[in-house]
CSV table of C-alpha atoms in Angstrom, one decimal:
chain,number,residue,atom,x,y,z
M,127,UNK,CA,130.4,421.2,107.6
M,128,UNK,CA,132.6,419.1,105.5
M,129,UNK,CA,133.1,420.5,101.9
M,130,UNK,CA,134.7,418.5,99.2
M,131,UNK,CA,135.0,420.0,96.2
M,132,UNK,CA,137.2,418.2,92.8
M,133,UNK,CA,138.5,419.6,89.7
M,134,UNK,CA,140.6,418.9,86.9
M,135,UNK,CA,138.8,416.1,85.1
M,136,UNK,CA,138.5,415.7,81.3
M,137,UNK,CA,138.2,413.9,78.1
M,138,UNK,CA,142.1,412.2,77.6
M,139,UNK,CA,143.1,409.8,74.9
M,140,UNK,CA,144.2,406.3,75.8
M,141,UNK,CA,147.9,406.9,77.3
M,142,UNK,CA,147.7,410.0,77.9
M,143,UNK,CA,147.4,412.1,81.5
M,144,UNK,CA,145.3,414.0,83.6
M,145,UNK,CA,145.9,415.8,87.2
M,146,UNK,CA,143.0,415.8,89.5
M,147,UNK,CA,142.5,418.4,92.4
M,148,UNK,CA,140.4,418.4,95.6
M,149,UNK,CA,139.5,421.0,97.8
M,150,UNK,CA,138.7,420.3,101.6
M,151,UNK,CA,136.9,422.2,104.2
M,152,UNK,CA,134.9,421.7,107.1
M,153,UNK,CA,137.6,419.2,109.5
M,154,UNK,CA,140.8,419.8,110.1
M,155,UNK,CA,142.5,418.4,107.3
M,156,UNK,CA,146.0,417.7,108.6
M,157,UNK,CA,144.9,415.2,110.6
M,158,UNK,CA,142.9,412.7,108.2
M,159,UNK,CA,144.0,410.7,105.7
M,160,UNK,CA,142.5,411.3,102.4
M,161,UNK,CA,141.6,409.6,99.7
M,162,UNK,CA,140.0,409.2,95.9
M,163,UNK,CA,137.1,407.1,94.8
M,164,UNK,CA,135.5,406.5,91.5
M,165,UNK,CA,132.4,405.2,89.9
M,166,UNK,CA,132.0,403.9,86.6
M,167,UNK,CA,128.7,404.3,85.0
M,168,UNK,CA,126.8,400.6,86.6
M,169,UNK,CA,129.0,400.3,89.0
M,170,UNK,CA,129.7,400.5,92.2
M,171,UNK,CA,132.0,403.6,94.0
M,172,UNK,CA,135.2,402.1,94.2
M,173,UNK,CA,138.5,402.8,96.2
M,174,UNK,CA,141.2,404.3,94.2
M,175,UNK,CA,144.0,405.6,96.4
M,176,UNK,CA,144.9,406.9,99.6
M,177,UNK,CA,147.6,409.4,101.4
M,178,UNK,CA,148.5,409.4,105.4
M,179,UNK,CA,147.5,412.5,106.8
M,180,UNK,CA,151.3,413.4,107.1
M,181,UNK,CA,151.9,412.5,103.5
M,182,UNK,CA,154.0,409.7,104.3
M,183,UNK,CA,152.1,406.7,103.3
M,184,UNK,CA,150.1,405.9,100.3
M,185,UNK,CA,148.2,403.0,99.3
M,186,UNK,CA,146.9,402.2,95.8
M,187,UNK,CA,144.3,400.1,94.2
M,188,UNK,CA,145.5,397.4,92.2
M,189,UNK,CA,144.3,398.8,89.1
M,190,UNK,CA,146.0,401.8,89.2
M,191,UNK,CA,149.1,401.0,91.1
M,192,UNK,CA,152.3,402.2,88.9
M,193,UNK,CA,150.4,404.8,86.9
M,194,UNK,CA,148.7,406.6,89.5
M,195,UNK,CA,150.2,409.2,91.9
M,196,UNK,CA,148.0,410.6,95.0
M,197,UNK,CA,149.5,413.7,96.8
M,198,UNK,CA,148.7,415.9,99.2
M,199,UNK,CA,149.5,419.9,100.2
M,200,UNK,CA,148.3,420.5,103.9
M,201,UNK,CA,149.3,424.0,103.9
M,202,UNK,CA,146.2,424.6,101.1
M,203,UNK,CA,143.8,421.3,102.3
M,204,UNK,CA,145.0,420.1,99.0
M,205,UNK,CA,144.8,416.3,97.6
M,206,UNK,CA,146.0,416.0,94.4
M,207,UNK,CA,145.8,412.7,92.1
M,208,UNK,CA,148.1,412.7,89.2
M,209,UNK,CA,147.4,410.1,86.7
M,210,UNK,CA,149.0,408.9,84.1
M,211,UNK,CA,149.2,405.8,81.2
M,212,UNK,CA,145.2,406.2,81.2
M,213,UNK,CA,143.5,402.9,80.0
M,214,UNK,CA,139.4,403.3,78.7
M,215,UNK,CA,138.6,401.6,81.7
M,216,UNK,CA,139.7,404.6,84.2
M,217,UNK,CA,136.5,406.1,82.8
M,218,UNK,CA,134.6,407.3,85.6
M,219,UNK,CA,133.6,410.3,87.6
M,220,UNK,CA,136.1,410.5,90.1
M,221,UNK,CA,135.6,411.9,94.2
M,222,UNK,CA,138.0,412.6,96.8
M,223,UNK,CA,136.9,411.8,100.4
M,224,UNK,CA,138.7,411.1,104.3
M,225,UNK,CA,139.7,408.0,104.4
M,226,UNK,CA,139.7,405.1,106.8
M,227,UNK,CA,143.1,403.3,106.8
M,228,UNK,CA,143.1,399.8,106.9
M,229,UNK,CA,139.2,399.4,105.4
M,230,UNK,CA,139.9,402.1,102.4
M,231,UNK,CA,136.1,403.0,103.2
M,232,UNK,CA,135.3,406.6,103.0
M,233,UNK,CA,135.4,408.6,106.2
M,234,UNK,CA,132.7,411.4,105.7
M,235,UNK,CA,128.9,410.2,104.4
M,236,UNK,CA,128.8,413.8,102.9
M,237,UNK,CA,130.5,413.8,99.4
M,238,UNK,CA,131.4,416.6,96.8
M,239,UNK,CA,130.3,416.7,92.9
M,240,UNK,CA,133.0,414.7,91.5
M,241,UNK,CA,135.0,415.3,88.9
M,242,UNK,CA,133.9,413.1,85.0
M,243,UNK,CA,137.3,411.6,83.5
M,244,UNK,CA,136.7,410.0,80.3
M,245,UNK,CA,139.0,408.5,78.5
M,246,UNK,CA,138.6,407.4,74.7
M,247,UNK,CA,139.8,407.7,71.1
């Protein structure tokens, strides 16, 4: 059974940083790429980054390219998202999931809790 389970989240002031951590179980996670989504409150889940299953290859939404870092720690089923130079329009609660390369659509239908990242003055 696929577990996802994220952490790290926060209230941050414009500019400033957060590091997000996700937790996998469930597949074997060395061989699936992995991802973060968000959803902003009205909005649809979006696509956010993603990180080859070898580590090798990342992909980054526009919107976050340049200020956000996605990274990954097979040894632990780690994926990590390091973000920095947050704008008030980052706000969102923020998931990790598999991902599938080339679509950037999430791999497993199950998802974990999220993780709320607000960022405001």
């Amino acid at each position: 059974q696929v577990q996802l389970v994220e952490s790290g989240g926060g209230l941050v002031q414009p500019g400033g940083s957060l590091r997000l951590s996700c937790a996998a179980s469930g597949f074997t996670f060395s061989d699936v790429a992995m991802g973060w989504f968000r959803q902003a409150p009205g909005k649809e889940r979006e696509f956010v980054a993603t990180i080859g299953s070898g580590g090798g290859y990342t992909y980054y939404a526009d919107s976050v390219k340049g200020r956000f870092t996605i990274s990954r720690d097979n040894a632990k089923n780690m994926v990590y998202l390091q973000m920095n130079s947050l704008k008030p329009e980052d706000t969102a609660v923020y998931y990790c999931n598999g991902v599938i390369l080339g679509n950037y659509i999430p791999l497993f239908r199950s998802w974990g809790q999220g993780t709320q990242v607000t960022v405001s003055s």
